[in-house]
Short mmCIF file of C-alpha atoms and ligand atoms in Angstrom, two decimals:
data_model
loop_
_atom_site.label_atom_id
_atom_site.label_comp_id
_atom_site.label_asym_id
_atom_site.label_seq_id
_atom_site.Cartn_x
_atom_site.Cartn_y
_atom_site.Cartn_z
CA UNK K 25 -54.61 -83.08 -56.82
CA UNK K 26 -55.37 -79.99 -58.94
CA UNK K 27 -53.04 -77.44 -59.43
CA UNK K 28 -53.96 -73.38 -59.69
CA UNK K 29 -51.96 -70.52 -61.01
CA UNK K 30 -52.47 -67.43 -58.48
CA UNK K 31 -52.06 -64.05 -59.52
CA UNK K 32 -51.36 -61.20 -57.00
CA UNK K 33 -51.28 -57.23 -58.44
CA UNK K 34 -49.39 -54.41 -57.21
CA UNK K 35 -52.09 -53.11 -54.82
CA UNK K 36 -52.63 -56.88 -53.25
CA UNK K 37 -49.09 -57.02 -52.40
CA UNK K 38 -48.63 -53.04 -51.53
CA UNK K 39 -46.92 -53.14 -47.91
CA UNK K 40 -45.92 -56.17 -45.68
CA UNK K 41 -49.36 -56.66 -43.86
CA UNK K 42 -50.69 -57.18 -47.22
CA UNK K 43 -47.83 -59.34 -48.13
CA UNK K 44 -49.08 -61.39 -44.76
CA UNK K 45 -52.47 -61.36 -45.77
CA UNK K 46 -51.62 -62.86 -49.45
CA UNK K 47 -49.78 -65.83 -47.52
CA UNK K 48 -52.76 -66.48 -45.78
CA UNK K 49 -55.05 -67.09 -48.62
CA UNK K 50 -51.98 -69.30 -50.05
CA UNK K 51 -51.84 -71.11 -47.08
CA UNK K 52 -55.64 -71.86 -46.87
CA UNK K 53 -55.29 -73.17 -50.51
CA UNK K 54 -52.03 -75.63 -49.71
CA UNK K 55 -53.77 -76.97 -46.89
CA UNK K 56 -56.54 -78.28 -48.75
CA UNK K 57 -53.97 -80.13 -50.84
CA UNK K 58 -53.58 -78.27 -53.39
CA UNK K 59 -50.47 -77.37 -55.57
CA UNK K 60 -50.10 -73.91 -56.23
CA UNK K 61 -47.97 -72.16 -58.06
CA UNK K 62 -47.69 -67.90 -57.46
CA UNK K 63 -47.19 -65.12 -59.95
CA UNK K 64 -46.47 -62.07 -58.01
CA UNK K 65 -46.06 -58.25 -59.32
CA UNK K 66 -43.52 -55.48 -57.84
CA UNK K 67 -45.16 -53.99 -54.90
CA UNK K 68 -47.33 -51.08 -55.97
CA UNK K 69 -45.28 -48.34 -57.18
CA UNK K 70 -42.43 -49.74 -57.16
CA UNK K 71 -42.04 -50.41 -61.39
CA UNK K 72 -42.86 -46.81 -61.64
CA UNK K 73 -40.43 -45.60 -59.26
CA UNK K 74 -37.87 -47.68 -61.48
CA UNK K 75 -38.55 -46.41 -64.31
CA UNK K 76 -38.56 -42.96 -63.25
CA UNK K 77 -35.16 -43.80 -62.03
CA UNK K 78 -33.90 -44.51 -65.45
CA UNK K 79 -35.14 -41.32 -66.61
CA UNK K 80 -33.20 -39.63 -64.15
CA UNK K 81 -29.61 -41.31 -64.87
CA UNK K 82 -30.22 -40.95 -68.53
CA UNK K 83 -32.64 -40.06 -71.30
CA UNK K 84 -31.45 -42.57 -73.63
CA UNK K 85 -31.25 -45.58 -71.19
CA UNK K 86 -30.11 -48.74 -72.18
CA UNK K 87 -33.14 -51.45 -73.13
CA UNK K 88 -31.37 -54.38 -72.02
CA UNK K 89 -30.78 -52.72 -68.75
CA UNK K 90 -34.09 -50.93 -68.35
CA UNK K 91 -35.08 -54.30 -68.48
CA UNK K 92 -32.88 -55.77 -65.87
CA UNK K 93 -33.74 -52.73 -63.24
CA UNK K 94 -37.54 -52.92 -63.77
CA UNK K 95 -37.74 -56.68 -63.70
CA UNK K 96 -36.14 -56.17 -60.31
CA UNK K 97 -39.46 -55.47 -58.24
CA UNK K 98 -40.88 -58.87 -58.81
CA UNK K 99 -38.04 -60.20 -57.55
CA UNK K 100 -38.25 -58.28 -54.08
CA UNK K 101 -42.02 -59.23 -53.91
CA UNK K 102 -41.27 -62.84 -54.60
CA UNK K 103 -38.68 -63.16 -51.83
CA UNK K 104 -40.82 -60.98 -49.12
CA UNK K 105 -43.68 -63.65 -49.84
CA UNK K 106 -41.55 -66.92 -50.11
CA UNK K 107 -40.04 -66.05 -46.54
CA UNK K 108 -43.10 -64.96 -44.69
CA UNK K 109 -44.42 -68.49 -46.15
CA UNK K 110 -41.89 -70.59 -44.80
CA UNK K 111 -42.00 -68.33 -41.75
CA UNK K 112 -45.39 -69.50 -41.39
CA UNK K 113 -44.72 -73.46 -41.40
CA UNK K 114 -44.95 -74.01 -45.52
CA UNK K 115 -42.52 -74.94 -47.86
CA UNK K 116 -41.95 -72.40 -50.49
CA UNK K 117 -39.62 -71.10 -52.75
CA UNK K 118 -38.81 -68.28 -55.21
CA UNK K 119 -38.28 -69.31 -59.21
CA UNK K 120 -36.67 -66.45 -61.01
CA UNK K 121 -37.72 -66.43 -64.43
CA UNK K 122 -34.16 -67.42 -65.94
CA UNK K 123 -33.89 -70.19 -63.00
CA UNK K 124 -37.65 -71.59 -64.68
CA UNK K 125 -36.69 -70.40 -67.49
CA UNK K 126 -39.23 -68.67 -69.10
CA UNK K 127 -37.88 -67.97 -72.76
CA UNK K 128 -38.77 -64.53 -74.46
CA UNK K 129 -38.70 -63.25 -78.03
CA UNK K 130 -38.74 -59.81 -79.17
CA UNK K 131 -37.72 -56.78 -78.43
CA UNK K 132 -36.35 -55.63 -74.58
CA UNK K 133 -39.07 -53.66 -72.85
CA UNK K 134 -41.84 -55.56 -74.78
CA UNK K 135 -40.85 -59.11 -75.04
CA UNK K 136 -43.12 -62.00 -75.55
CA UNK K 137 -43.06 -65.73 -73.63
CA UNK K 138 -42.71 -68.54 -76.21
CA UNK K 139 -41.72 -71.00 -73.78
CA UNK K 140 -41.72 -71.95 -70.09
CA UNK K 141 -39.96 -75.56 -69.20
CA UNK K 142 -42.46 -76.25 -66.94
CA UNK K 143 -40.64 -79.30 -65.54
CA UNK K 144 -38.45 -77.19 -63.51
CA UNK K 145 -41.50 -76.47 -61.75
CA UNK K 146 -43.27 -79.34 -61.32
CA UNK K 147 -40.56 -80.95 -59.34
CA UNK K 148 -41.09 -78.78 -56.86
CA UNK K 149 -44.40 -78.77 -56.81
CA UNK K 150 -44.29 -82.69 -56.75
CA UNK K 151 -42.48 -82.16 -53.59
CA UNK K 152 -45.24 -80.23 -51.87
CA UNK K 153 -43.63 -76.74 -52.52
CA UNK K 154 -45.66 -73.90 -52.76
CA UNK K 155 -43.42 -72.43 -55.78
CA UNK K 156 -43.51 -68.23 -56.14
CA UNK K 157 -42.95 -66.94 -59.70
CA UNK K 158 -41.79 -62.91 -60.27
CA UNK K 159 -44.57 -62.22 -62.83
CA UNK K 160 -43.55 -59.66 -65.80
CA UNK K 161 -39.78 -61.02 -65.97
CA UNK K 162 -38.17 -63.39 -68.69
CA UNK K 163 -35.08 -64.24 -70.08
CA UNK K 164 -34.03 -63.61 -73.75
CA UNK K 165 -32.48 -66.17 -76.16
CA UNK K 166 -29.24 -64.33 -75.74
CA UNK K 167 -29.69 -64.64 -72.15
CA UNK K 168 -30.81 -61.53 -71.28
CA UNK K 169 -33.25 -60.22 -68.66
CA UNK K 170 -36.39 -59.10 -70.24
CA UNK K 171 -39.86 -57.84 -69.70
CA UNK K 172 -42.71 -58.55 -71.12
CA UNK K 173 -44.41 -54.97 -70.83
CA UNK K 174 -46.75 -52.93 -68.50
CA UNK K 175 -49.14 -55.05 -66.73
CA UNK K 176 -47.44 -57.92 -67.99
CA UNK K 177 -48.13 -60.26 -64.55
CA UNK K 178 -50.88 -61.27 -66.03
CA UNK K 179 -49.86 -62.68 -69.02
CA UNK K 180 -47.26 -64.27 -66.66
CA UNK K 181 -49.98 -66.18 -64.83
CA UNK K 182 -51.67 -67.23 -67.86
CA UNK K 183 -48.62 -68.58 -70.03
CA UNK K 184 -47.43 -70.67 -66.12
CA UNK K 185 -51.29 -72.09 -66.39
CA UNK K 186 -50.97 -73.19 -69.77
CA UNK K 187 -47.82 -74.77 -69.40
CA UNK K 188 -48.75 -76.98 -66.42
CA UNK K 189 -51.98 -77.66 -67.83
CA UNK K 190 -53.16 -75.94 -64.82
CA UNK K 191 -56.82 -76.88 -63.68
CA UNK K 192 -57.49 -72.98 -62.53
CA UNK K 193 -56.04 -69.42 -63.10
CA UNK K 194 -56.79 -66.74 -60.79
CA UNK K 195 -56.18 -63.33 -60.93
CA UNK K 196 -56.04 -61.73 -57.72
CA UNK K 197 -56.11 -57.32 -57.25
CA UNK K 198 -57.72 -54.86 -55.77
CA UNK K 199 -61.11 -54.87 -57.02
CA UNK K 200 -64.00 -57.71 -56.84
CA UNK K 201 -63.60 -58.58 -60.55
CA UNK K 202 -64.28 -57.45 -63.99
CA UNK K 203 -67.06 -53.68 -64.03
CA UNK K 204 -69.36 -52.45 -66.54
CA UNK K 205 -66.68 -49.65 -66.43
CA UNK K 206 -64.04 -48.46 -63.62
CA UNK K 207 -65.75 -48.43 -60.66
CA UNK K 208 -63.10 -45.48 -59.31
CA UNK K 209 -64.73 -43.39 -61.60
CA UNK K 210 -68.74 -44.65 -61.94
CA UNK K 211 -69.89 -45.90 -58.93
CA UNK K 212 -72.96 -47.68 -60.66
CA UNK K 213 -70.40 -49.57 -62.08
CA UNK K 214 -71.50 -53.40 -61.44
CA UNK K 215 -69.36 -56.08 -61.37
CA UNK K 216 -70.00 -59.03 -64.83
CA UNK K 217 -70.18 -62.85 -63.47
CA UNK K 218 -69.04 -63.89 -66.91
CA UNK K 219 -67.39 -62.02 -69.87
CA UNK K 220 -66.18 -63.86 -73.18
CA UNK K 221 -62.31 -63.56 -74.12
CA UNK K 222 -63.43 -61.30 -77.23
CA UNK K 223 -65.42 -58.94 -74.80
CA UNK K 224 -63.01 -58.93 -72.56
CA UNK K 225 -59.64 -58.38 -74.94
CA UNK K 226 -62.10 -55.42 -76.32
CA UNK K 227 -62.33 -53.92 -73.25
CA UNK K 228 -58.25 -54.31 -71.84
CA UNK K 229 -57.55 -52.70 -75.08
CA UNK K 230 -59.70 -50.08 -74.75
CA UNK K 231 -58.17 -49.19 -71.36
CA UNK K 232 -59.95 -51.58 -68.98
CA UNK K 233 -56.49 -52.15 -67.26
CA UNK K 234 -57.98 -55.04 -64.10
CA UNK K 235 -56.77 -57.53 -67.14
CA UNK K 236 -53.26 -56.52 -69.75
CA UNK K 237 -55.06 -57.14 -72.90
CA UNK K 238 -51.49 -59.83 -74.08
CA UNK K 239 -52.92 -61.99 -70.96
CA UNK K 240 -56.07 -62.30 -72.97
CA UNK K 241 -55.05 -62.98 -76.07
CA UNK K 242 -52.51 -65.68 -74.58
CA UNK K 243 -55.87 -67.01 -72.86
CA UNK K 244 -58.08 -67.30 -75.63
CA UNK K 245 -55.36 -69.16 -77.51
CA UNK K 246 -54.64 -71.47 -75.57
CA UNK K 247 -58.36 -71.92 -73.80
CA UNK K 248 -56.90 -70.63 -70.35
CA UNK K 249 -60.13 -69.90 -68.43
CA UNK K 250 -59.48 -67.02 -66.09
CA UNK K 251 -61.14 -66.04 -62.45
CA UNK K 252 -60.92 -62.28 -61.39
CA UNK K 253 -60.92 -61.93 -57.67
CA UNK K 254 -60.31 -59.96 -54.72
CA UNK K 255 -57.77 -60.10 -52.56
CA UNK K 256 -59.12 -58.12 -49.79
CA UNK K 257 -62.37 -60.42 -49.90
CA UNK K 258 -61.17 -63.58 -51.68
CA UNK K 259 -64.10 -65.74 -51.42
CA UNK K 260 -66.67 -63.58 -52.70
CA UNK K 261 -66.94 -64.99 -56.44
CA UNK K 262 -65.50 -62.21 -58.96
CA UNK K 263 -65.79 -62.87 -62.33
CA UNK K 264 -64.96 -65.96 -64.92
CA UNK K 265 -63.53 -65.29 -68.59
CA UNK K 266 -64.09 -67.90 -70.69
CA UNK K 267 -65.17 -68.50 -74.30
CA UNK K 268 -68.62 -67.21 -75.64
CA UNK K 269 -70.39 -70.24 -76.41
CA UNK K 270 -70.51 -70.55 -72.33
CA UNK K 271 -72.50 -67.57 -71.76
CA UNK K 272 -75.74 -66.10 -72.08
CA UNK K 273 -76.29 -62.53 -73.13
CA UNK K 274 -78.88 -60.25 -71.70
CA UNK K 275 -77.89 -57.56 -72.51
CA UNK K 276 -76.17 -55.43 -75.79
CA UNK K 277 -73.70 -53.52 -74.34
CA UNK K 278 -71.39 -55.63 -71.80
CA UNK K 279 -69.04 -52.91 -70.73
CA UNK K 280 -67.76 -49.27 -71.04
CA UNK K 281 -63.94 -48.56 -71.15
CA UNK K 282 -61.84 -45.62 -71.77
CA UNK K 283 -58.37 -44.63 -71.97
CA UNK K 284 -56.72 -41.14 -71.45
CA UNK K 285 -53.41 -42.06 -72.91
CA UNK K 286 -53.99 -41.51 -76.40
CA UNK K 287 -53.00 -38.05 -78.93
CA UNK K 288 -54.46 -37.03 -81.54
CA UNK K 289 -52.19 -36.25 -85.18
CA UNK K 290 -53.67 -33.93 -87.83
CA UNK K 291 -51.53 -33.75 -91.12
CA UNK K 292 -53.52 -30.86 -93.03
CA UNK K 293 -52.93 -30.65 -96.45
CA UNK K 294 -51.48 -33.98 -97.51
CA UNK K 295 -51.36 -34.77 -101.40
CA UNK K 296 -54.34 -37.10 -102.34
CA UNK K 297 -52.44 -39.93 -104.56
CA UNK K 298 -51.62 -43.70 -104.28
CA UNK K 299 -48.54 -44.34 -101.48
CA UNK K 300 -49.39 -41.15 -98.95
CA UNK K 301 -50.69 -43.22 -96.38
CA UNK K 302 -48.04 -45.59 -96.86
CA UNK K 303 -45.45 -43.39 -96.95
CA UNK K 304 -46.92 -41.25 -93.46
CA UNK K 305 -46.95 -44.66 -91.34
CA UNK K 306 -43.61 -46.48 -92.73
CA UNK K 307 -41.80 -44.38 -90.53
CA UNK K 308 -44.05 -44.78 -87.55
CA UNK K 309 -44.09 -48.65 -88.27
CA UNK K 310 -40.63 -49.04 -88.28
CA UNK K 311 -39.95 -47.61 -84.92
CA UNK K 312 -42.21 -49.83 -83.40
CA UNK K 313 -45.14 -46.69 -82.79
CA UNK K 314 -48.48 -48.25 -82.84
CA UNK K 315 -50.91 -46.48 -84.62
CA UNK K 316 -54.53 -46.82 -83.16
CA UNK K 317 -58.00 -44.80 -84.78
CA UNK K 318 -57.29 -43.28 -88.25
CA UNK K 319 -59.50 -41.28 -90.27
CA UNK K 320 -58.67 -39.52 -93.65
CA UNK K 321 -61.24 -37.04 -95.18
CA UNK K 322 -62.63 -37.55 -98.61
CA UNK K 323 -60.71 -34.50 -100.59
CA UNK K 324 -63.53 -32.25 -102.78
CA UNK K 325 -61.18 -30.84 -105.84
CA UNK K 326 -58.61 -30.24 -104.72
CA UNK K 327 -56.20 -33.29 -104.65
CA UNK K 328 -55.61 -32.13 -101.00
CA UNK K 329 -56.86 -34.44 -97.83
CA UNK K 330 -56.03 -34.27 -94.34
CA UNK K 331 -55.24 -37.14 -92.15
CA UNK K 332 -55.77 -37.91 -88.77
CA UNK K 333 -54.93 -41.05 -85.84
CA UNK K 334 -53.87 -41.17 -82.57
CA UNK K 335 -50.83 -42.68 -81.21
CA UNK K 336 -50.24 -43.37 -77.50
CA UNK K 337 -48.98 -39.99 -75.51
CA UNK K 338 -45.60 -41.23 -74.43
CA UNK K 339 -45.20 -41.96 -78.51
CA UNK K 340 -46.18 -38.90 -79.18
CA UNK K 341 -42.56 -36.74 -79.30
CA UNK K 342 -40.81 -39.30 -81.40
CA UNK K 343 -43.66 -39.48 -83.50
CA UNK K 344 -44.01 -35.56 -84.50
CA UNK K 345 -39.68 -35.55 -85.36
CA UNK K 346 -40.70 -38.51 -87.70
CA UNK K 347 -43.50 -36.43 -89.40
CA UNK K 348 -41.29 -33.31 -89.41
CA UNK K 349 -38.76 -35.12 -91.64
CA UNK K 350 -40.70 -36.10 -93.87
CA UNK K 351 -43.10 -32.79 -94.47
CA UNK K 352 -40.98 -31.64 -97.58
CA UNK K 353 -41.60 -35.40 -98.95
CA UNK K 354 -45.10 -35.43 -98.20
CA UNK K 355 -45.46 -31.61 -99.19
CA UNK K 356 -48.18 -30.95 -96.37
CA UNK K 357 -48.85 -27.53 -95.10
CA UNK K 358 -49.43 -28.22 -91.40
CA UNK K 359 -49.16 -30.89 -88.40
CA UNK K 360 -51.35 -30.31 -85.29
CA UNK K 361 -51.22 -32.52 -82.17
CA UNK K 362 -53.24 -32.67 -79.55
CA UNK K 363 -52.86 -34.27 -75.99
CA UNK K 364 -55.91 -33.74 -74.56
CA UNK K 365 -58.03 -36.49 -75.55
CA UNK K 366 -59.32 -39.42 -74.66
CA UNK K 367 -61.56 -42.90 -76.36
CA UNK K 368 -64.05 -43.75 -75.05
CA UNK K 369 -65.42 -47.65 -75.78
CA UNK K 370 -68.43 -49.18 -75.62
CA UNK K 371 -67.81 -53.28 -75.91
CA UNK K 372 -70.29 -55.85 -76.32
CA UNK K 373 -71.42 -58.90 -78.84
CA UNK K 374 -74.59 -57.82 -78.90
CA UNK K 375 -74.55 -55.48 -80.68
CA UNK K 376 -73.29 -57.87 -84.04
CA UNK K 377 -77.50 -58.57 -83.58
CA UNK K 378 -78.38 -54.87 -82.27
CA UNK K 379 -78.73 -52.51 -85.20
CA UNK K 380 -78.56 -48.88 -84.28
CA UNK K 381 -76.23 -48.92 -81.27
CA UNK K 382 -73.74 -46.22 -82.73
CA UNK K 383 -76.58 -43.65 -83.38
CA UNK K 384 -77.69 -44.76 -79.59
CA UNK K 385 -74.51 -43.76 -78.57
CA UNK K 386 -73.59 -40.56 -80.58
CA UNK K 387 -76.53 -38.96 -79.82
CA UNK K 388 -76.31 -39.32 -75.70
CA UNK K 389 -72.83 -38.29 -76.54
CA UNK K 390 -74.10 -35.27 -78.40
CA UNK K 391 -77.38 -34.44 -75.86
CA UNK K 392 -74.72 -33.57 -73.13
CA UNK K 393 -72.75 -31.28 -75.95
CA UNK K 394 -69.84 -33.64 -76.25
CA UNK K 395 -67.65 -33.12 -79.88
CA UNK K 396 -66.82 -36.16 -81.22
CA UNK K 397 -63.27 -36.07 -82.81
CA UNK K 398 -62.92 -39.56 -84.46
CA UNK K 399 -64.73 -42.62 -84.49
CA UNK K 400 -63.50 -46.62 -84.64
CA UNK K 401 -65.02 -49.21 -84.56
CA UNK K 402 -64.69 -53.15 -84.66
CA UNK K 403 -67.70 -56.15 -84.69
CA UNK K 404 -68.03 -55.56 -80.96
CA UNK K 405 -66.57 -52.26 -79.93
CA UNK K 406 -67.49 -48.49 -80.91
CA UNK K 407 -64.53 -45.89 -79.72
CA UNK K 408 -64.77 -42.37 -80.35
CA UNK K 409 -62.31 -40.43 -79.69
CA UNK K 410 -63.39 -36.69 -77.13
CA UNK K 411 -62.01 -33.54 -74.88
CA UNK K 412 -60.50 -35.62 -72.41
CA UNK K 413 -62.11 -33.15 -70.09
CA UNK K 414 -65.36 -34.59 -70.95
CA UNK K 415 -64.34 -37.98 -70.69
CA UNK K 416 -66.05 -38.91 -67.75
CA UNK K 417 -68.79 -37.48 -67.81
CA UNK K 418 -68.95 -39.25 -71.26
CA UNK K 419 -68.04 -42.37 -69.42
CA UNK K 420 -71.18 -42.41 -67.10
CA UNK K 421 -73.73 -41.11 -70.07
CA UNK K 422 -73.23 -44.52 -71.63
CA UNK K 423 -73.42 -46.23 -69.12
CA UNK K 424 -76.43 -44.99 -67.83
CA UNK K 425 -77.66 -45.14 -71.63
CA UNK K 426 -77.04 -48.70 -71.69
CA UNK K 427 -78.52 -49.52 -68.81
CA UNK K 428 -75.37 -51.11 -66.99
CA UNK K 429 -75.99 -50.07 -63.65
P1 ADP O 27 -53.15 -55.16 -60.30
O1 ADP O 27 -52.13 -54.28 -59.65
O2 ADP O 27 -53.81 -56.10 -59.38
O3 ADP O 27 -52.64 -55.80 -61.57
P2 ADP O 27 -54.45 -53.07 -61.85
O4 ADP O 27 -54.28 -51.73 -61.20
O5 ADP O 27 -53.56 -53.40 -62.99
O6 ADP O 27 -54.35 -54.17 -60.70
O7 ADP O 27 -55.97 -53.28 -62.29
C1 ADP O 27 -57.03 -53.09 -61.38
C2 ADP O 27 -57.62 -51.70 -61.59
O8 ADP O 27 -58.20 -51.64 -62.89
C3 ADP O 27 -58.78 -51.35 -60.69
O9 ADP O 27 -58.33 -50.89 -59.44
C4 ADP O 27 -59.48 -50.25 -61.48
O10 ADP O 27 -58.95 -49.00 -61.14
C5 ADP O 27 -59.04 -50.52 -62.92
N1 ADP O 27 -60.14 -50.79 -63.84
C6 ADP O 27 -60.33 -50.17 -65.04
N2 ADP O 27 -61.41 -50.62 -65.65
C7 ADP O 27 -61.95 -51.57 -64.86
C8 ADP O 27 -63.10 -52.42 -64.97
N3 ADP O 27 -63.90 -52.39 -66.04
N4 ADP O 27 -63.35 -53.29 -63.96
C9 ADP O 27 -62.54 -53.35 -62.88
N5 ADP O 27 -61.46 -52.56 -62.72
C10 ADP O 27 -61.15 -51.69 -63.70
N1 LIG O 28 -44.86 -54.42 -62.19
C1 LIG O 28 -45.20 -54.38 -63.59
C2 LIG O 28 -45.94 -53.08 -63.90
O1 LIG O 28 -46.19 -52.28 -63.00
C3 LIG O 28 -45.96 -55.59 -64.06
C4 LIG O 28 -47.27 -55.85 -63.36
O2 LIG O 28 -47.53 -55.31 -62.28
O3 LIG O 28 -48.07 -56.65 -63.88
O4 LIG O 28 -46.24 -52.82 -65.02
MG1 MG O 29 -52.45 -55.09 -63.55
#
């Protein structure tokens, strides 16, 4: 008998019709004998309403109970879709994460899964349960609710697969798979049969949100093949992620992704000498603020440089008190920050064979007059870094430029 993990987003589990409709493609898939195991999300909206409850008690709420309130909206999902399946003639039941357990490291709000004793669910699942996991949640080693951060479902379903061995991991939401970009924003945006993990980690961390870029990595580990599907039309086929030696490139560019999250830091003036750099991203390092494109200008004579990255938005507060502290250390004359901006990505492995896909893609970016702030880039991904007023027309350039459509 093989046994699939089955992943269910926000959107796909939204209201109670859709919470009937999910049972019924569960339902089809335990009647043809099959043992399946479900990783649900909160319904949509729900995690931000949460969290936008914790603002509102405090603006210095606790971690360890952030956690414990958040986490909470799996568990109503998981409960609403257990009952209407045993409502419907199945046997089903819920598996908290601390009941599995599935162990966490790290810190609350943005804990990792090291283990999952998947035993606990295999005896169920042995005894023809259809066995419905709150996706997101874990428990600490101190035996504390945690989460796993946003998006983290996914990763969820792919850690549950790898523990069981499972034969199949699919990722059910609201669109029909992996795009060329986000089709809510380029309707030529055509869905990929098959993307590689490397392609596809480029593109969640780029802002391609249909996978959380952790799931990825955890897949490409561990060899956790991964279908994208539908929900609303689950047998159309959506699209496979699997390792690169299993697919067969046409084309250079494989996707387009952006993010609008981002802020941009300029330090003007900064003293060019060994231990600056160091000594402007300690501080940012140690409070756990991830630091994303950086770019520092060669200085001309005079010993002066300025030095620019972007952080993520919500980061963006804490990280201008940090630089504030430290300006009569670092002797700079100015900071500027900047909010309105956004990367845009271009992803694909062809372009390790492809010379001359940045120029390609600066100058489209530059025949529609759009500035280019900074630039990043990795083997398989260019970012640059625009106006985020520009960002989609920048967005649907490329893609038209790389033919994706
Ligand atoms: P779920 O709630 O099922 O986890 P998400 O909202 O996290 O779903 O992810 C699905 C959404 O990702 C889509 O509705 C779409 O808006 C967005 N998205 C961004 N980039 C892409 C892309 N390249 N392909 C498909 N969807 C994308
Ligand atoms: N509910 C969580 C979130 O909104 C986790 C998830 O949906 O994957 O981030
Ligand atoms: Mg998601």
């Amino acid at each position: 008998m093989i046994t699939k993990v089955i992943k269910f987003g926000g959107t796909s589990v939204g209201n109670i019709s859709r919470i009937k409709e999910v049972a019924n493609i569960i339902i089809d898939k335990a009647n043809k004998k099959q043992r399946i195991v479900v990783i649900v999300s909160a319904m949509s909206g729900v995690t931000n309403d949460l969290i936008k409850k914790s603002q509102e008690i405090s603006t210095n709420f606790s971690d360890e109970e952030y956690d414990v309130l958040v986490s909470s909206g799996e568990q109503v999902t998981s409960a609403l879709l257990s009952a209407c399946l045993i409502d419907k003639g199945i046997k089903a039941r819920s598996l908290l994460a601390w009941q599995v357990p599935i162990v966490t490291v790290g810190q609350h709000k943005n804990s990792r899964i090291i283990s999952i004793n998947s035993k606990s669910i295999n005896r169920y699942l042995d005894q023809n349960y259809v066995v419905v996991i709150p996706g997101f949640q874990g428990i600490s080693e101190k035996l504390r609710i945690s989460t796993i951060g946003r998006g983290g479902s996914d990763a969820s379903a792919v850690a549950v697969a790898k523990a069981l061995k499972a034969d199949r991991c699919e990722i059910y939401t609201d669109v029909q798979g992996v795009f060329t970009t986000n089709p809510d924003i380029c309707r030529e945006a055509k869905k990929i049969d098959k993307i590689s993990y490397d392609e596809m980690l480029e593109m969640s961390s780029s802002g391609a949100k249909v996978m959380q870029s952790t799931s990825i990595q955890k897949a490409m580990l561990n060899e956790v093949e991964i279908f994208v599907k539908s929900t609303f039309y689950p047998k159309k086929v959506g699209t496979h992620i699997l390792s690169e030696n299993k697919i067969s490139y046409d084309k250079v560019i494989t996707g387009v992704a952006y993010s609008i999250d981002d802020a941009k830091v300029t330090i003007i003036g900064v003293k060019d000498k060994p231990g600056v750099a160091s000594a402007i991203f300690k501080p940012l390092n140690d409070q756990n603020i991830i630091v994303d494109m950086i770019v520092q200008n060669v200085s001309a004579e005079s010993n002066e440089t300025d030095v620019t990255f972007t952080v993520k938005s919500n980061d963006m507060n804490q990280t201008e008190k940090l630089l504030n502290r430290l300006k009569s250390e670092l002797g700079y004359k100015k900071l500027i920050t900047d909010k309105n901006v956004s990367k845009i990505s271009i992803v694909g492995a062809g372009m390790i064979t492809h010379p001359g896909i940045a120029y390609k893609m600066f100058n489209s970016l530059a025949l529609k007059n759009i500035n280019i702030l900074v630039i990043s880039t990795s083997e398989i991904r260019i970012s640059v870094l625009i106006e985020e007023k520009n960002a989609e027309l920048a967005v649907k350039t490329l893609h038209n430029v790389f033919e994706l459509a």
